[in-house]
PDB file of C-alpha atoms and ligand atoms in Angstrom:
ATOM      1  CA  MET A   1      90.114  -3.734 -16.300  1.00  0.00           C
ATOM      2  CA  LYS A   2      92.609  -5.923 -14.288  1.00  0.00           C
ATOM      3  CA  LYS A   3      95.937  -4.526 -13.182  1.00  0.00           C
ATOM      4  CA  GLY A   4      97.888  -6.875 -15.518  1.00  0.00           C
ATOM      5  CA  LYS A   5      95.860  -5.671 -18.473  1.00  0.00           C
ATOM      6  CA  ILE A   6      96.434  -2.037 -17.622  1.00  0.00           C
ATOM      7  CA  PHE A   7     100.189  -2.758 -17.410  1.00  0.00           C
ATOM      8  CA  SER A   8     100.223  -4.402 -20.852  1.00  0.00           C
ATOM      9  CA  ALA A   9      98.255  -1.536 -22.271  1.00  0.00           C
ATOM     10  CA  VAL A  10     100.819   0.904 -20.921  1.00  0.00           C
ATOM     11  CA  ILE A  11     103.647  -1.144 -22.334  1.00  0.00           C
ATOM     12  CA  ALA A  12     101.894  -1.320 -25.697  1.00  0.00           C
ATOM     13  CA  THR A  13     101.482   2.486 -25.685  1.00  0.00           C
ATOM     14  CA  VAL A  14     105.180   2.997 -24.904  1.00  0.00           C
ATOM     15  CA  ILE A  15     106.191   0.721 -27.708  1.00  0.00           C
ATOM     16  CA  LEU A  16     103.797   2.437 -30.105  1.00  0.00           C
ATOM     17  CA  ALA A  17     105.105   5.921 -29.056  1.00  0.00           C
ATOM     18  CA  ALA A  18     108.665   4.708 -29.532  1.00  0.00           C
ATOM     19  CA  ALA A  19     107.819   3.348 -32.991  1.00  0.00           C
ATOM     20  CA  MET A  20     106.224   6.550 -34.032  1.00  0.00           C
ATOM     21  CA  TRP A  21     109.123   8.586 -32.668  1.00  0.00           C
ATOM     22  CA  SER A  22     111.522   6.498 -34.834  1.00  0.00           C
ATOM     23  CA  ILE A  23     109.612   7.231 -38.032  1.00  0.00           C
ATOM     24  CA  LYS A  24     109.643  10.930 -37.432  1.00  0.00           C
ATOM     25  CA  SER A  25     108.658  12.813 -40.568  1.00  0.00           C
ATOM     26  CA  ASP A  26     108.492  16.316 -41.978  1.00  0.00           C
ATOM     27  CA  SER A  27     104.889  16.481 -40.948  1.00  0.00           C
ATOM     28  CA  GLU A  28     105.987  16.106 -37.335  1.00  0.00           C
ATOM     29  CA  ALA A  29     108.323  18.990 -37.760  1.00  0.00           C
ATOM     30  CA  VAL A  30     105.354  21.048 -39.054  1.00  0.00           C
ATOM     31  CA  ARG A  31     103.381  20.112 -35.988  1.00  0.00           C
ATOM     32  CA  THR A  32     106.244  20.744 -33.631  1.00  0.00           C
ATOM     33  CA  SER A  33     106.437  24.278 -34.932  1.00  0.00           C
ATOM     34  CA  GLY A  34     102.682  24.401 -34.580  1.00  0.00           C
ATOM     35  CA  ARG A  35     103.141  23.602 -30.936  1.00  0.00           C
ATOM     36  CA  ALA A  36     105.642  26.440 -30.585  1.00  0.00           C
ATOM     37  CA  VAL A  37     103.096  28.840 -32.031  1.00  0.00           C
ATOM     38  CA  ALA A  38     100.394  27.512 -29.743  1.00  0.00           C
ATOM     39  CA  GLU A  39     102.721  27.879 -26.765  1.00  0.00           C
ATOM     40  CA  THR A  40     103.401  31.545 -27.623  1.00  0.00           C
ATOM     41  CA  ILE A  41      99.668  32.219 -28.135  1.00  0.00           C
ATOM     42  CA  ALA A  42      98.293  30.247 -25.253  1.00  0.00           C
ATOM     43  CA  GLY A  43     101.035  30.078 -22.679  1.00  0.00           C
ATOM     44  CA  GLN A  44     102.670  26.892 -21.401  1.00  0.00           C
ATOM     45  CA  GLY A  45     100.286  26.300 -18.545  1.00  0.00           C
ATOM     46  CA  MET A  46      97.120  26.275 -20.581  1.00  0.00           C
ATOM     47  CA  LEU A  47      98.724  24.170 -23.296  1.00  0.00           C
ATOM     48  CA  ARG A  48      99.850  21.568 -20.689  1.00  0.00           C
ATOM     49  CA  LEU A  49      96.279  21.251 -19.364  1.00  0.00           C
ATOM     50  CA  VAL A  50      95.010  20.527 -22.828  1.00  0.00           C
ATOM     51  CA  GLU A  51      97.895  18.139 -23.591  1.00  0.00           C
ATOM     52  CA  GLN A  52      97.160  16.235 -20.394  1.00  0.00           C
ATOM     53  CA  SER A  53      93.515  15.652 -21.230  1.00  0.00           C
ATOM     54  CA  ILE A  54      94.437  14.656 -24.793  1.00  0.00           C
ATOM     55  CA  GLN A  55      97.108  12.228 -23.600  1.00  0.00           C
ATOM     56  CA  GLU A  56      94.610  10.630 -21.321  1.00  0.00           C
ATOM     57  CA  LYS A  57      92.206  10.328 -24.230  1.00  0.00           C
ATOM     58  CA  GLN A  58      94.942   8.954 -26.498  1.00  0.00           C
ATOM     59  CA  LEU A  59      95.906   6.354 -23.895  1.00  0.00           C
ATOM     60  CA  SER A  60      92.384   4.980 -23.656  1.00  0.00           C
ATOM     61  CA  GLU A  61      92.056   5.102 -27.517  1.00  0.00           C
ATOM     62  CA  THR A  62      95.345   3.282 -28.007  1.00  0.00           C
ATOM     63  CA  VAL A  63      94.144   0.400 -25.959  1.00  0.00           C
ATOM     64  CA  VAL A  64      91.165   0.091 -28.264  1.00  0.00           C
ATOM     65  CA  THR A  65      93.084   0.649 -31.518  1.00  0.00           C
ATOM     66  CA  GLU A  66      96.166  -1.417 -30.739  1.00  0.00           C
ATOM     67  CA  GLY A  67      95.652  -3.452 -33.831  1.00  0.00           C
ATOM     68  CA  CYS A  68      95.799  -0.517 -36.277  1.00  0.00           C
ATOM     69  CA  SER A  69      98.844  -0.211 -38.498  1.00  0.00           C
ATOM     70  CA  LEU A  70     101.127   2.726 -38.020  1.00  0.00           C
ATOM     71  CA  GLU A  71     100.890   3.593 -41.673  1.00  0.00           C
ATOM     72  CA  GLU A  72      97.291   4.486 -41.217  1.00  0.00           C
ATOM     73  CA  GLN A  73      98.310   7.377 -38.893  1.00  0.00           C
ATOM     74  CA  GLN A  74     100.757   8.906 -41.364  1.00  0.00           C
ATOM     75  CA  HIS A  75      98.244  10.615 -43.655  1.00  0.00           C
ATOM     76  CA  PRO A  76      98.648  14.368 -43.915  1.00  0.00           C
ATOM     77  CA  GLN A  77      95.913  16.080 -41.924  1.00  0.00           C
ATOM     78  CA  ALA A  78      93.922  19.303 -42.279  1.00  0.00           C
ATOM     79  CA  ALA A  79      90.948  20.790 -40.445  1.00  0.00           C
ATOM     80  CA  LEU A  80      87.976  22.489 -41.967  1.00  0.00           C
ATOM     81  CA  THR A  81      86.682  25.159 -39.567  1.00  0.00           C
ATOM     82  CA  PHE A  82      83.550  27.256 -39.761  1.00  0.00           C
ATOM     83  CA  ASP A  83      82.780  30.417 -37.857  1.00  0.00           C
ATOM     84  CA  ASP A  84      79.666  32.569 -37.201  1.00  0.00           C
ATOM     85  CA  GLY A  85      77.106  29.747 -37.188  1.00  0.00           C
ATOM     86  CA  PRO A  86      75.030  27.842 -36.518  1.00  0.00           C
ATOM     87  CA  ASP A  87      73.004  28.661 -39.543  1.00  0.00           C
ATOM     88  CA  ALA A  88      69.623  26.969 -39.901  1.00  0.00           C
ATOM     89  CA  ARG A  89      69.915  26.969 -43.670  1.00  0.00           C
ATOM     90  CA  TYR A  90      73.493  26.171 -44.483  1.00  0.00           C
ATOM     91  CA  THR A  91      74.944  24.275 -41.428  1.00  0.00           C
ATOM     92  CA  PRO A  92      72.689  21.207 -41.965  1.00  0.00           C
ATOM     93  CA  LEU A  93      73.827  21.002 -45.600  1.00  0.00           C
ATOM     94  CA  LEU A  94      77.407  20.840 -44.440  1.00  0.00           C
ATOM     95  CA  LEU A  95      76.569  18.231 -41.823  1.00  0.00           C
ATOM     96  CA  ASP A  96      74.840  16.066 -44.388  1.00  0.00           C
ATOM     97  CA  GLY A  97      77.815  16.255 -46.718  1.00  0.00           C
ATOM     98  CA  PHE A  98      80.374  15.501 -43.971  1.00  0.00           C
ATOM     99  CA  LYS A  99      78.295  12.482 -42.782  1.00  0.00           C
ATOM    100  CA  GLU A 100      78.202  11.141 -46.339  1.00  0.00           C
ATOM    101  CA  ARG A 101      82.011  11.508 -46.606  1.00  0.00           C
ATOM    102  CA  ASN A 102      82.705  10.456 -43.019  1.00  0.00           C
ATOM    103  CA  ILE A 103      84.765  13.433 -42.131  1.00  0.00           C
ATOM    104  CA  LYS A 104      84.899  15.670 -39.127  1.00  0.00           C
ATOM    105  CA  ALA A 105      84.986  19.502 -38.915  1.00  0.00           C
ATOM    106  CA  SER A 106      85.041  22.235 -36.266  1.00  0.00           C
ATOM    107  CA  PHE A 107      82.268  24.776 -35.703  1.00  0.00           C
ATOM    108  CA  PHE A 108      82.952  28.002 -33.737  1.00  0.00           C
ATOM    109  CA  LEU A 109      79.543  29.115 -32.709  1.00  0.00           C
ATOM    110  CA  LEU A 110      78.051  32.458 -31.690  1.00  0.00           C
ATOM    111  CA  GLY A 111      76.117  32.294 -28.362  1.00  0.00           C
ATOM    112  CA  GLU A 112      73.116  34.317 -29.663  1.00  0.00           C
ATOM    113  CA  LYS A 113      72.721  32.007 -32.638  1.00  0.00           C
ATOM    114  CA  ILE A 114      73.024  28.860 -30.594  1.00  0.00           C
ATOM    115  CA  GLU A 115      69.914  30.009 -28.578  1.00  0.00           C
ATOM    116  CA  LYS A 116      67.864  29.898 -31.777  1.00  0.00           C
ATOM    117  CA  ASN A 117      69.265  26.622 -33.147  1.00  0.00           C
ATOM    118  CA  LYS A 118      69.728  24.284 -30.162  1.00  0.00           C
ATOM    119  CA  GLU A 119      68.787  21.100 -32.038  1.00  0.00           C
ATOM    120  CA  LEU A 120      71.278  21.877 -34.719  1.00  0.00           C
ATOM    121  CA  VAL A 121      74.055  22.393 -32.117  1.00  0.00           C
ATOM    122  CA  LYS A 122      73.153  19.064 -30.578  1.00  0.00           C
ATOM    123  CA  ARG A 123      73.404  17.469 -34.042  1.00  0.00           C
ATOM    124  CA  ILE A 124      76.896  18.983 -34.606  1.00  0.00           C
ATOM    125  CA  GLN A 125      78.164  17.422 -31.440  1.00  0.00           C
ATOM    126  CA  GLU A 126      76.356  14.065 -31.857  1.00  0.00           C
ATOM    127  CA  GLU A 127      77.947  13.682 -35.307  1.00  0.00           C
ATOM    128  CA  GLY A 128      81.410  13.983 -33.876  1.00  0.00           C
ATOM    129  CA  HIS A 129      82.341  17.540 -34.891  1.00  0.00           C
ATOM    130  CA  LEU A 130      84.062  19.974 -32.522  1.00  0.00           C
ATOM    131  CA  VAL A 131      81.859  22.609 -30.960  1.00  0.00           C
ATOM    132  CA  GLY A 132      83.837  25.772 -30.144  1.00  0.00           C
ATOM    133  CA  ASN A 133      83.112  29.252 -28.833  1.00  0.00           C
ATOM    134  CA  HIS A 134      83.077  32.395 -31.076  1.00  0.00           C
ATOM    135  CA  THR A 135      81.794  34.799 -28.345  1.00  0.00           C
ATOM    136  CA  TYR A 136      78.061  35.596 -27.762  1.00  0.00           C
ATOM    137  CA  HIS A 137      77.665  38.705 -29.965  1.00  0.00           C
ATOM    138  CA  HIS A 138      80.691  38.375 -32.273  1.00  0.00           C
ATOM    139  CA  VAL A 139      82.655  41.016 -30.467  1.00  0.00           C
ATOM    140  CA  GLN A 140      86.285  42.065 -30.826  1.00  0.00           C
ATOM    141  CA  LEU A 141      87.671  40.966 -27.495  1.00  0.00           C
ATOM    142  CA  ASP A 142      90.678  43.224 -27.345  1.00  0.00           C
ATOM    143  CA  LYS A 143      88.392  46.273 -27.543  1.00  0.00           C
ATOM    144  CA  LEU A 144      86.455  45.257 -24.443  1.00  0.00           C
ATOM    145  CA  ASN A 145      87.436  45.479 -20.831  1.00  0.00           C
ATOM    146  CA  GLU A 146      88.398  42.286 -19.067  1.00  0.00           C
ATOM    147  CA  THR A 147      84.939  41.855 -17.378  1.00  0.00           C
ATOM    148  CA  LYS A 148      83.060  42.339 -20.639  1.00  0.00           C
ATOM    149  CA  ALA A 149      85.431  40.017 -22.543  1.00  0.00           C
ATOM    150  CA  ARG A 150      85.033  37.316 -19.997  1.00  0.00           C
ATOM    151  CA  GLU A 151      81.233  37.698 -20.010  1.00  0.00           C
ATOM    152  CA  GLU A 152      81.107  37.203 -23.880  1.00  0.00           C
ATOM    153  CA  ILE A 153      83.119  33.960 -23.553  1.00  0.00           C
ATOM    154  CA  LEU A 154      81.534  32.494 -20.424  1.00  0.00           C
ATOM    155  CA  LYS A 155      77.970  33.235 -21.459  1.00  0.00           C
ATOM    156  CA  THR A 156      78.612  31.346 -24.670  1.00  0.00           C
ATOM    157  CA  ASN A 157      80.269  28.501 -22.732  1.00  0.00           C
ATOM    158  CA  ASN A 158      77.168  28.255 -20.525  1.00  0.00           C
ATOM    159  CA  VAL A 159      74.687  28.077 -23.483  1.00  0.00           C
ATOM    160  CA  ILE A 160      76.900  25.447 -25.109  1.00  0.00           C
ATOM    161  CA  PHE A 161      76.889  23.473 -21.907  1.00  0.00           C
ATOM    162  CA  GLU A 162      73.102  23.779 -21.521  1.00  0.00           C
ATOM    163  CA  THR A 163      72.671  22.579 -25.090  1.00  0.00           C
ATOM    164  CA  THR A 164      75.186  19.782 -25.375  1.00  0.00           C
ATOM    165  CA  GLY A 165      76.082  18.819 -21.853  1.00  0.00           C
ATOM    166  CA  ASN A 166      79.794  19.726 -22.471  1.00  0.00           C
ATOM    167  CA  TYR A 167      81.830  22.878 -21.904  1.00  0.00           C
ATOM    168  CA  PRO A 168      83.907  23.741 -24.973  1.00  0.00           C
ATOM    169  CA  GLN A 169      87.699  23.850 -24.607  1.00  0.00           C
ATOM    170  CA  TYR A 170      88.517  25.853 -27.635  1.00  0.00           C
ATOM    171  CA  MET A 171      87.557  29.243 -28.896  1.00  0.00           C
ATOM    172  CA  ARG A 172      88.128  31.292 -31.981  1.00  0.00           C
ATOM    173  CA  PRO A 173      88.265  34.981 -31.185  1.00  0.00           C
ATOM    174  CA  PRO A 174      86.356  37.071 -33.796  1.00  0.00           C
ATOM    175  CA  PHE A 175      88.700  38.943 -36.060  1.00  0.00           C
ATOM    176  CA  GLY A 176      91.549  36.843 -34.604  1.00  0.00           C
ATOM    177  CA  ALA A 177      91.736  39.400 -31.803  1.00  0.00           C
ATOM    178  CA  TRP A 178      92.750  37.818 -28.528  1.00  0.00           C
ATOM    179  CA  LYS A 179      93.690  39.489 -25.271  1.00  0.00           C
ATOM    180  CA  LYS A 180      96.997  38.344 -23.791  1.00  0.00           C
ATOM    181  CA  ASN A 181      96.523  36.018 -20.790  1.00  0.00           C
ATOM    182  CA  LEU A 182      92.774  35.941 -21.220  1.00  0.00           C
ATOM    183  CA  GLU A 183      93.032  32.099 -21.444  1.00  0.00           C
ATOM    184  CA  LEU A 184      94.168  32.026 -17.792  1.00  0.00           C
ATOM    185  CA  CYS A 185      90.835  33.702 -16.752  1.00  0.00           C
ATOM    186  CA  VAL A 186      88.553  31.592 -18.952  1.00  0.00           C
ATOM    187  CA  GLU A 187      90.622  28.336 -19.286  1.00  0.00           C
ATOM    188  CA  MET A 188      90.187  28.079 -23.012  1.00  0.00           C
ATOM    189  CA  LEU A 189      92.632  27.702 -25.790  1.00  0.00           C
ATOM    190  CA  PRO A 190      92.317  30.196 -28.685  1.00  0.00           C
ATOM    191  CA  VAL A 191      92.420  28.660 -32.154  1.00  0.00           C
ATOM    192  CA  PHE A 192      93.463  30.677 -35.156  1.00  0.00           C
ATOM    193  CA  TRP A 193      93.975  29.541 -38.784  1.00  0.00           C
ATOM    194  CA  THR A 194      96.566  29.020 -41.473  1.00  0.00           C
ATOM    195  CA  ILE A 195      94.403  29.423 -44.590  1.00  0.00           C
ATOM    196  CA  ASP A 196      91.953  32.295 -44.821  1.00  0.00           C
ATOM    197  CA  THR A 197      89.605  31.506 -47.685  1.00  0.00           C
ATOM    198  CA  LEU A 198      87.874  34.911 -47.466  1.00  0.00           C
ATOM    199  CA  ASP A 199      84.735  32.988 -48.420  1.00  0.00           C
ATOM    200  CA  TRP A 200      82.480  35.661 -46.919  1.00  0.00           C
ATOM    201  CA  LYS A 201      84.025  38.277 -49.211  1.00  0.00           C
ATOM    202  CA  VAL A 202      84.480  36.433 -52.485  1.00  0.00           C
ATOM    203  CA  GLN A 203      81.337  34.273 -52.267  1.00  0.00           C
ATOM    204  CA  ASN A 204      82.727  32.315 -55.271  1.00  0.00           C
ATOM    205  CA  THR A 205      83.087  28.587 -55.111  1.00  0.00           C
ATOM    206  CA  GLU A 206      86.040  28.328 -57.548  1.00  0.00           C
ATOM    207  CA  LYS A 207      87.964  31.116 -55.847  1.00  0.00           C
ATOM    208  CA  ILE A 208      87.558  29.454 -52.419  1.00  0.00           C
ATOM    209  CA  ILE A 209      88.731  26.084 -53.716  1.00  0.00           C
ATOM    210  CA  GLY A 210      91.644  27.787 -55.518  1.00  0.00           C
ATOM    211  CA  THR A 211      92.846  29.502 -52.346  1.00  0.00           C
ATOM    212  CA  VAL A 212      92.831  26.210 -50.466  1.00  0.00           C
ATOM    213  CA  GLN A 213      94.644  24.317 -53.227  1.00  0.00           C
ATOM    214  CA  GLU A 214      97.351  26.958 -53.441  1.00  0.00           C
ATOM    215  CA  GLN A 215      98.083  26.948 -49.680  1.00  0.00           C
ATOM    216  CA  ILE A 216      97.233  23.379 -48.393  1.00  0.00           C
ATOM    217  CA  LYS A 217      99.815  21.442 -46.437  1.00  0.00           C
ATOM    218  CA  ASP A 218      99.971  18.980 -43.657  1.00  0.00           C
ATOM    219  CA  GLY A 219      98.569  20.637 -40.509  1.00  0.00           C
ATOM    220  CA  SER A 220      96.530  23.346 -42.336  1.00  0.00           C
ATOM    221  CA  ILE A 221      93.614  24.977 -40.494  1.00  0.00           C
ATOM    222  CA  ILE A 222      91.159  26.278 -43.053  1.00  0.00           C
ATOM    223  CA  LEU A 223      88.832  29.202 -42.158  1.00  0.00           C
ATOM    224  CA  MET A 224      85.333  29.343 -43.662  1.00  0.00           C
ATOM    225  CA  HIS A 225      81.877  30.565 -42.582  1.00  0.00           C
ATOM    226  CA  ASP A 226      78.745  28.388 -42.705  1.00  0.00           C
ATOM    227  CA  GLU A 227      76.502  31.186 -43.934  1.00  0.00           C
ATOM    228  CA  TYR A 228      76.804  30.998 -47.750  1.00  0.00           C
ATOM    229  CA  ALA A 229      75.773  28.446 -50.455  1.00  0.00           C
ATOM    230  CA  THR A 230      79.114  29.039 -52.141  1.00  0.00           C
ATOM    231  CA  THR A 231      80.953  28.046 -48.937  1.00  0.00           C
ATOM    232  CA  VAL A 232      78.944  24.816 -48.593  1.00  0.00           C
ATOM    233  CA  ASP A 233      79.730  23.878 -52.253  1.00  0.00           C
ATOM    234  CA  ALA A 234      83.397  24.803 -51.874  1.00  0.00           C
ATOM    235  CA  ALA A 235      83.813  23.022 -48.509  1.00  0.00           C
ATOM    236  CA  LEU A 236      82.400  19.751 -49.860  1.00  0.00           C
ATOM    237  CA  ARG A 237      84.415  19.963 -53.103  1.00  0.00           C
ATOM    238  CA  VAL A 238      87.615  20.796 -51.045  1.00  0.00           C
ATOM    239  CA  ALA A 239      86.798  17.797 -48.804  1.00  0.00           C
ATOM    240  CA  ASP A 240      86.607  15.464 -51.824  1.00  0.00           C
ATOM    241  CA  SER A 241      89.712  16.814 -53.431  1.00  0.00           C
ATOM    242  CA  LEU A 242      91.783  16.684 -50.195  1.00  0.00           C
ATOM    243  CA  LYS A 243      90.622  13.122 -49.630  1.00  0.00           C
ATOM    244  CA  GLU A 244      91.817  12.275 -53.155  1.00  0.00           C
ATOM    245  CA  GLN A 245      95.199  13.815 -52.325  1.00  0.00           C
ATOM    246  CA  GLY A 246      95.428  11.489 -49.262  1.00  0.00           C
ATOM    247  CA  TYR A 247      94.463  14.011 -46.579  1.00  0.00           C
ATOM    248  CA  GLU A 248      92.552  13.089 -43.445  1.00  0.00           C
ATOM    249  CA  LEU A 249      90.175  15.813 -42.408  1.00  0.00           C
ATOM    250  CA  VAL A 250      90.092  16.055 -38.552  1.00  0.00           C
ATOM    251  CA  THR A 251      88.764  18.328 -35.841  1.00  0.00           C
ATOM    252  CA  VAL A 252      91.073  21.223 -35.068  1.00  0.00           C
ATOM    253  CA  ASP A 253      92.114  19.964 -31.623  1.00  0.00           C
ATOM    254  CA  GLN A 254      93.966  17.114 -33.234  1.00  0.00           C
ATOM    255  CA  LEU A 255      96.276  19.518 -35.054  1.00  0.00           C
ATOM    256  CA  ILE A 256      96.998  21.853 -32.230  1.00  0.00           C
ATOM    257  CA  VAL A 257      98.398  19.251 -29.855  1.00  0.00           C
ATOM    258  CA  PRO A 258      99.976  16.223 -31.679  1.00  0.00           C
TER     259      PRO A 258
HETATM  260 ZN1   ZN B 301      83.474  35.525 -37.014  1.00  0.00          ZN
END
């Protein structure tokens, strides 16, 4: 790209950013508070690293999508997230359903299960979903010493890299148990949730859908597990219903850093 073009692209981005700032909405307030939470959890340094890479990505995307109307970006957003997979039986059913509906989700995978389902993990990435780390053996990180905790995370990162060609940036600690400052050792951002569907416990499609409907709001991160038929049914029905309510279903990284 020529220098002049780059300059125009930068100007266009600045104008777009200014326009978006001026139509500041409630949803932005929600995300700003989300940032404060992320900052507390992850520490400013780590968050800045992620922000930087996302800003770079957004700059290049803005150049491509300059023609889009601002209104298109004002949908409320939510993220469907799945832990404990990949599962040879249920993950493909979710992927089929998401492809049909053209929506993206996030999958926090266990290292030991990735080893047995490499093609499936490739498919998750190829279809535009986020591949995250959920440790190798589903361990509670705050009960392990630093070396073991790091091992659980890095071994999983390595198997994800061998399988997809990319290192994951995000991880969901099993049981939501994170060790303070661990992100500085492993350079990963921990991702929690705002809606716990308890899908593994209730295994009841209607109850899972009900829990989401009661708690859904702009910026929600919905926790499910791709190990049950009831979860697959519920996730696809939730996706349809949220779409009807005007929601855009995005990968979780898009909600953590606006
Ligand atoms: Zn788990």
